[in-house]
Amino acid sequence: MPKPNWLPTVVPYGADQTVYLVFDSFGASRSDCPEKQIERDDLETTISDLLTGQFNAPVRVMAFNTLEHWIEDVSNQVAEDIQARCYIDGVPVPEHVRDFVASHTGF
C-alpha cells in the first residue's frame, strides 16, 4: 500500500486533464517497495504500456480528473480492453499482465 503522505511526483498541468495511475506491485520479492505508482496522460498510452511490458506486475489502474475532481478505478475497463485486443490479434495475453487481466475480468 502507498504511504499515507504519498503524492504524485508530477502534478498535471492544465485546467481539465484526466491522468491515469498504474499501481505496479513488482512481484512479492520486492519488500522494500511493495507498490509503485506510475502516471500516464491518456488511456491509450496506459494500455499500450501495459501490453508492451512497461510494468512488471500491475494490480490496479486509477483515473482522476483535475477539473471535475473525480477519481475512478478503471482496472476492469483496462483489463477487458487488453483481453479484447489480444483476442482480435490472435495472441495470448502477455504473461506480465495475465494476473491483472484475470483478476479484473474473471478469465
GROMACS .gro file of N, CA and C in nm:
model
  321
    1MET      N    1   0.084  -0.119   0.000
    1MET     CA    2   0.000   0.000   0.000
    1MET      C    3   0.088   0.124   0.000
    2PRO      N    4   0.043   0.230  -0.068
    2PRO     CA    5   0.121   0.352  -0.067
    2PRO      C    6   0.121   0.415   0.072
    3LYS      N    7   0.226   0.490   0.099
    3LYS     CA    8   0.234   0.560   0.226
    3LYS      C    9   0.124   0.665   0.233
    4PRO      N   10   0.070   0.695   0.353
    4PRO     CA   11  -0.039   0.791   0.366
    4PRO      C   12  -0.005   0.930   0.314
    5ASN      N   13   0.121   0.967   0.317
    5ASN     CA   14   0.159   1.101   0.272
    5ASN      C   15   0.208   1.102   0.128
    6TRP      N   16   0.181   0.996   0.053
    6TRP     CA   17   0.226   0.987  -0.085
    6TRP      C   18   0.155   1.088  -0.173
    7LEU      N   19   0.233   1.156  -0.258
    7LEU     CA   20   0.179   1.247  -0.358
    7LEU      C   21   0.245   1.217  -0.490
    8PRO      N   22   0.175   1.234  -0.603
    8PRO     CA   23   0.240   1.210  -0.732
    8PRO      C   24   0.362   1.299  -0.747
    9THR      N   25   0.463   1.247  -0.815
    9THR     CA   26   0.585   1.325  -0.834
    9THR      C   27   0.569   1.433  -0.939
   10VAL      N   28   0.471   1.418  -1.026
   10VAL     CA   29   0.444   1.518  -1.128
   10VAL      C   30   0.298   1.559  -1.117
   11VAL      N   31   0.274   1.686  -1.097
   11VAL     CA   32   0.138   1.736  -1.090
   11VAL      C   33   0.096   1.775  -1.231
   12PRO      N   34  -0.015   1.722  -1.280
   12PRO     CA   35  -0.057   1.754  -1.416
   12PRO      C   36  -0.087   1.902  -1.432
   13TYR      N   37  -0.046   1.957  -1.546
   13TYR     CA   38  -0.070   2.097  -1.574
   13TYR      C   39  -0.188   2.107  -1.669
   14GLY      N   40  -0.279   2.195  -1.644
   14GLY     CA   41  -0.393   2.213  -1.731
   14GLY      C   42  -0.520   2.221  -1.652
   15ALA      N   43  -0.616   2.288  -1.710
   15ALA     CA   44  -0.742   2.310  -1.641
   15ALA      C   45  -0.829   2.186  -1.637
   16ASP      N   46  -0.822   2.103  -1.738
   16ASP     CA   47  -0.908   1.985  -1.744
   16ASP      C   48  -0.828   1.870  -1.804
   17GLN      N   49  -0.777   1.784  -1.718
   17GLN     CA   50  -0.695   1.674  -1.764
   17GLN      C   51  -0.730   1.549  -1.684
   18THR      N   52  -0.739   1.437  -1.753
   18THR     CA   53  -0.755   1.309  -1.685
   18THR      C   54  -0.620   1.239  -1.686
   19VAL      N   55  -0.578   1.195  -1.569
   19VAL     CA   56  -0.450   1.128  -1.552
   19VAL      C   57  -0.476   0.986  -1.505
   20TYR      N   58  -0.395   0.893  -1.554
   20TYR     CA   59  -0.409   0.752  -1.518
   20TYR      C   60  -0.289   0.709  -1.434
   21LEU      N   61  -0.317   0.644  -1.323
   21LEU     CA   62  -0.213   0.591  -1.235
   21LEU      C   63  -0.216   0.440  -1.242
   22VAL      N   64  -0.102   0.381  -1.272
   22VAL     CA   65  -0.090   0.236  -1.273
   22VAL      C   66  -0.015   0.197  -1.146
   23PHE      N   67  -0.076   0.111  -1.067
   23PHE     CA   68  -0.012   0.061  -0.946
   23PHE      C   69   0.053  -0.072  -0.981
   24ASP      N   70   0.184  -0.077  -0.970
   24ASP     CA   71   0.263  -0.193  -1.009
   24ASP      C   72   0.326  -0.253  -0.883
   25SER      N   73   0.301  -0.380  -0.856
   25SER     CA   74   0.349  -0.442  -0.732
   25SER      C   75   0.492  -0.492  -0.740
   26PHE      N   76   0.550  -0.505  -0.858
   26PHE     CA   77   0.684  -0.557  -0.879
   26PHE      C   78   0.700  -0.700  -0.829
   27GLY      N   79   0.593  -0.768  -0.800
   27GLY     CA   80   0.600  -0.905  -0.751
   27GLY      C   81   0.627  -0.911  -0.602
   28ALA      N   82   0.614  -1.028  -0.545
   28ALA     CA   83   0.625  -1.045  -0.400
   28ALA      C   84   0.767  -1.032  -0.348
   29SER      N   85   0.868  -1.039  -0.434
   29SER     CA   86   1.006  -1.039  -0.387
   29SER      C   87   1.057  -0.900  -0.351
   30ARG      N   88   0.988  -0.795  -0.384
   30ARG     CA   89   1.036  -0.660  -0.358
   30ARG      C   90   0.972  -0.605  -0.231
   31SER      N   91   1.026  -0.641  -0.115
   31SER     CA   92   0.968  -0.595   0.010
   31SER      C   93   1.001  -0.449   0.040
   32ASP      N   94   1.108  -0.395  -0.021
   32ASP     CA   95   1.144  -0.256   0.004
   32ASP      C   96   1.054  -0.158  -0.068
   33CYS      N   97   0.987  -0.201  -0.173
   33CYS     CA   98   0.898  -0.113  -0.250
   33CYS      C   99   0.780  -0.196  -0.297
   34PRO      N  100   0.684  -0.226  -0.208
   34PRO     CA  101   0.577  -0.318  -0.243
   34PRO      C  102   0.482  -0.268  -0.352
   35GLU      N  103   0.471  -0.138  -0.371
   35GLU     CA  104   0.383  -0.085  -0.474
   35GLU      C  105   0.441   0.044  -0.528
   36LYS      N  106   0.436   0.059  -0.659
   36LYS     CA  107   0.484   0.182  -0.720
   36LYS      C  108   0.374   0.235  -0.810
   37GLN      N  109   0.356   0.365  -0.811
   37GLN     CA  110   0.255   0.426  -0.895
   37GLN      C  111   0.325   0.493  -1.012
   38ILE      N  112   0.271   0.474  -1.131
   38ILE     CA  113   0.328   0.535  -1.249
   38ILE      C  114   0.217   0.609  -1.321
   39GLU      N  115   0.242   0.736  -1.352
   39GLU     CA  116   0.140   0.820  -1.414
   39GLU      C  117   0.147   0.815  -1.566
   40ARG      N  118   0.031   0.821  -1.629
   40ARG     CA  119   0.019   0.831  -1.774
   40ARG      C  120  -0.087   0.937  -1.805
   41ASP      N  121  -0.070   1.003  -1.918
   41ASP     CA  122  -0.161   1.113  -1.953
   41ASP      C  123  -0.286   1.070  -2.028
   42ASP      N  124  -0.288   0.951  -2.083
   42ASP     CA  125  -0.409   0.910  -2.155
   42ASP      C  126  -0.426   0.759  -2.147
   43LEU      N  127  -0.547   0.716  -2.169
   43LEU     CA  128  -0.581   0.575  -2.155
   43LEU      C  129  -0.511   0.489  -2.259
   44GLU      N  130  -0.501   0.537  -2.382
   44GLU     CA  131  -0.436   0.459  -2.488
   44GLU      C  132  -0.290   0.431  -2.455
   45THR      N  133  -0.219   0.531  -2.406
   45THR     CA  134  -0.079   0.513  -2.366
   45THR      C  135  -0.069   0.414  -2.251
   46THR      N  136  -0.161   0.424  -2.158
   46THR     CA  137  -0.162   0.334  -2.043
   46THR      C  138  -0.177   0.190  -2.088
   47ILE      N  139  -0.274   0.163  -2.175
   47ILE     CA  140  -0.298   0.027  -2.225
   47ILE      C  141  -0.180  -0.022  -2.307
   48SER      N  142  -0.128   0.063  -2.393
   48SER     CA  143  -0.013   0.027  -2.475
   48SER      C  144   0.108  -0.008  -2.389
   49ASP      N  145   0.133   0.072  -2.286
   49ASP     CA  146   0.245   0.046  -2.196
   49ASP      C  147   0.227  -0.083  -2.119
   50LEU      N  148   0.105  -0.114  -2.081
   50LEU     CA  149   0.078  -0.241  -2.014
   50LEU      C  150   0.106  -0.358  -2.108
   51LEU      N  151   0.063  -0.348  -2.231
   51LEU     CA  152   0.083  -0.455  -2.328
   51LEU      C  153   0.229  -0.476  -2.365
   52THR      N  154   0.307  -0.369  -2.367
   52THR     CA  155   0.447  -0.380  -2.410
   52THR      C  156   0.544  -0.407  -2.296
   53GLY      N  157   0.492  -0.429  -2.176
   53GLY     CA  158   0.579  -0.469  -2.066
   53GLY      C  159   0.644  -0.357  -1.989
   54GLN      N  160   0.586  -0.238  -1.993
   54GLN     CA  161   0.641  -0.126  -1.916
   54GLN      C  162   0.617  -0.143  -1.766
   55PHE      N  163   0.533  -0.237  -1.729
   55PHE     CA  164   0.503  -0.266  -1.589
   55PHE      C  165   0.529  -0.413  -1.563
   56ASN      N  166   0.580  -0.445  -1.445
   56ASN     CA  167   0.616  -0.583  -1.411
   56ASN      C  168   0.498  -0.666  -1.363
   57ALA      N  169   0.419  -0.607  -1.274
   57ALA     CA  170   0.307  -0.680  -1.214
   57ALA      C  171   0.197  -0.581  -1.176
   58PRO      N  172   0.127  -0.527  -1.276
   58PRO     CA  173   0.023  -0.427  -1.247
   58PRO      C  174  -0.090  -0.488  -1.164
   59VAL      N  175  -0.142  -0.408  -1.072
   59VAL     CA  176  -0.251  -0.457  -0.987
   59VAL      C  177  -0.376  -0.371  -0.998
   60ARG      N  178  -0.362  -0.245  -1.036
   60ARG     CA  179  -0.477  -0.155  -1.041
   60ARG      C  180  -0.445  -0.035  -1.130
   61VAL      N  181  -0.550   0.018  -1.195
   61VAL     CA  182  -0.537   0.141  -1.273
   61VAL      C  183  -0.646   0.236  -1.227
   62MET      N  184  -0.605   0.354  -1.184
   62MET     CA  185  -0.698   0.456  -1.138
   62MET      C  186  -0.691   0.576  -1.232
   63ALA      N  187  -0.804   0.641  -1.253
   63ALA     CA  188  -0.809   0.763  -1.333
   63ALA      C  189  -0.861   0.875  -1.244
   64PHE      N  190  -0.804   0.995  -1.261
   64PHE     CA  191  -0.860   1.109  -1.191
   64PHE      C  192  -0.856   1.230  -1.282
   65ASN      N  193  -0.954   1.318  -1.262
   65ASN     CA  194  -0.967   1.437  -1.344
   65ASN      C  195  -0.937   1.560  -1.259
   66THR      N  196  -0.852   1.647  -1.313
   66THR     CA  197  -0.805   1.763  -1.237
   66THR      C  198  -0.908   1.874  -1.225
   67LEU      N  199  -1.001   1.884  -1.318
   67LEU     CA  200  -1.101   1.990  -1.312
   67LEU      C  201  -1.230   1.942  -1.245
   68GLU      N  202  -1.274   1.825  -1.284
   68GLU     CA  203  -1.402   1.774  -1.235
   68GLU      C  204  -1.391   1.708  -1.098
   69HIS      N  205  -1.270   1.687  -1.050
   69HIS     CA  206  -1.244   1.634  -0.916
   69HIS      C  207  -1.308   1.497  -0.892
   70TRP      N  208  -1.289   1.407  -0.987
   70TRP     CA  209  -1.336   1.271  -0.966
   70TRP      C  210  -1.219   1.175  -0.978
   71ILE      N  211  -1.236   1.061  -0.918
   71ILE     CA  212  -1.139   0.953  -0.928
   71ILE      C  213  -1.218   0.824  -0.950
   72GLU      N  214  -1.165   0.736  -1.034
   72GLU     CA  215  -1.237   0.614  -1.067
   72GLU      C  216  -1.138   0.500  -1.088
   73ASP      N  217  -1.175   0.383  -1.040
   73ASP     CA  218  -1.096   0.263  -1.065
   73ASP      C  219  -1.136   0.212  -1.204
   74VAL      N  220  -1.043   0.217  -1.299
   74VAL     CA  221  -1.071   0.175  -1.436
   74VAL      C  222  -1.002   0.043  -1.469
   75SER      N  223  -0.965  -0.031  -1.365
   75SER     CA  224  -0.893  -0.157  -1.384
   75SER      C  225  -0.973  -0.256  -1.470
   76ASN      N  226  -1.102  -0.271  -1.443
   76ASN     CA  227  -1.184  -0.364  -1.521
   76ASN      C  228  -1.189  -0.324  -1.668
   77GLN      N  229  -1.209  -0.196  -1.696
   77GLN     CA  230  -1.214  -0.146  -1.833
   77GLN      C  231  -1.081  -0.173  -1.905
   78VAL      N  232  -0.970  -0.146  -1.839
   78VAL     CA  233  -0.838  -0.166  -1.898
   78VAL      C  234  -0.813  -0.314  -1.922
   79ALA      N  235  -0.845  -0.398  -1.825
   79ALA     CA  236  -0.825  -0.543  -1.840
   79ALA      C  237  -0.909  -0.600  -1.954
   80GLU      N  238  -1.034  -0.556  -1.965
   80GLU     CA  239  -1.119  -0.603  -2.074
   80GLU      C  240  -1.066  -0.557  -2.210
   81ASP      N  241  -1.014  -0.436  -2.216
   81ASP     CA  242  -0.957  -0.384  -2.340
   81ASP      C  243  -0.832  -0.464  -2.380
   82ILE      N  244  -0.747  -0.495  -2.284
   82ILE     CA  245  -0.628  -0.575  -2.312
   82ILE      C  246  -0.669  -0.712  -2.363
   83GLN      N  247  -0.764  -0.774  -2.297
   83GLN     CA  248  -0.810  -0.907  -2.338
   83GLN      C  249  -0.869  -0.902  -2.479
   84ALA      N  250  -0.950  -0.801  -2.509
   84ALA     CA  251  -1.011  -0.788  -2.641
   84ALA      C  252  -0.905  -0.767  -2.750
   85ARG      N  253  -0.807  -0.684  -2.723
   85ARG     CA  254  -0.701  -0.659  -2.823
   85ARG      C  255  -0.622  -0.786  -2.851
   86CYS      N  256  -0.591  -0.861  -2.748
   86CYS     CA  257  -0.517  -0.986  -2.767
   86CYS      C  258  -0.601  -1.087  -2.845
   87TYR      N  259  -0.730  -1.093  -2.814
   87TYR     CA  260  -0.820  -1.183  -2.886
   87TYR      C  261  -0.827  -1.146  -3.034
   88ILE      N  262  -0.843  -1.018  -3.063
   88ILE     CA  263  -0.851  -0.971  -3.203
   88ILE      C  264  -0.722  -1.000  -3.278
   89ASP      N  265  -0.608  -0.981  -3.209
   89ASP     CA  266  -0.478  -1.005  -3.272
   89ASP      C  267  -0.442  -1.153  -3.277
   90GLY      N  268  -0.521  -1.238  -3.211
   90GLY     CA  269  -0.495  -1.381  -3.211
   90GLY      C  270  -0.372  -1.421  -3.131
   91VAL      N  271  -0.343  -1.343  -3.027
   91VAL     CA  272  -0.227  -1.373  -2.943
   91VAL      C  273  -0.273  -1.389  -2.798
   92PRO      N  274  -0.199  -1.465  -2.720
   92PRO     CA  275  -0.236  -1.477  -2.578
   92PRO      C  276  -0.207  -1.347  -2.503
   93VAL      N  277  -0.274  -1.330  -2.392
   93VAL     CA  278  -0.247  -1.214  -2.306
   93VAL      C  279  -0.104  -1.229  -2.257
   94PRO      N  280  -0.021  -1.124  -2.269
   94PRO     CA  281   0.118  -1.134  -2.223
   94PRO      C  282   0.128  -1.176  -2.076
   95GLU      N  283   0.229  -1.255  -2.046
   95GLU     CA  284   0.244  -1.310  -1.912
   95GLU      C  285   0.251  -1.203  -1.804
   96HIS      N  286   0.316  -1.090  -1.833
   96HIS     CA  287   0.334  -0.986  -1.731
   96HIS      C  288   0.204  -0.916  -1.692
   97VAL      N  289   0.098  -0.930  -1.773
   97VAL     CA  290  -0.032  -0.872  -1.737
   97VAL      C  291  -0.142  -0.977  -1.722
   98ARG      N  292  -0.103  -1.103  -1.732
   98ARG     CA  293  -0.201  -1.212  -1.725
   98ARG      C  294  -0.276  -1.213  -1.592
   99ASP      N  295  -0.207  -1.198  -1.481
   99ASP     CA  296  -0.273  -1.196  -1.350
   99ASP      C  297  -0.365  -1.075  -1.335
  100PHE      N  298  -0.319  -0.960  -1.386
  100PHE     CA  299  -0.401  -0.838  -1.381
  100PHE      C  300  -0.532  -0.858  -1.457
  101VAL      N  301  -0.522  -0.909  -1.580
  101VAL     CA  302  -0.640  -0.932  -1.663
  101VAL      C  303  -0.732  -1.035  -1.598
  102ALA      N  304  -0.675  -1.143  -1.549
  102ALA     CA  305  -0.756  -1.248  -1.487
  102ALA      C  306  -0.828  -1.197  -1.361
  103SER      N  307  -0.760  -1.117  -1.281
  103SER     CA  308  -0.823  -1.071  -1.156
  103SER      C  309  -0.932  -0.967  -1.180
  104HIS      N  310  -0.928  -0.900  -1.295
  104HIS     CA  311  -1.029  -0.796  -1.320
  104HIS      C  312  -1.135  -0.837  -1.422
  105THR      N  313  -1.116  -0.950  -1.489
  105THR     CA  314  -1.218  -0.996  -1.584
  105THR      C  315  -1.278  -1.129  -1.543
  106GLY      N  316  -1.210  -1.204  -1.457
  106GLY     CA  317  -1.259  -1.334  -1.416
  106GLY      C  318  -1.220  -1.444  -1.511
  107PHE      N  319  -1.136  -1.413  -1.612
  107PHE     CA  320  -1.091  -1.514  -1.710
  107PHE      C  321  -0.946  -1.546  -1.690
   0.00000   0.00000   0.00000
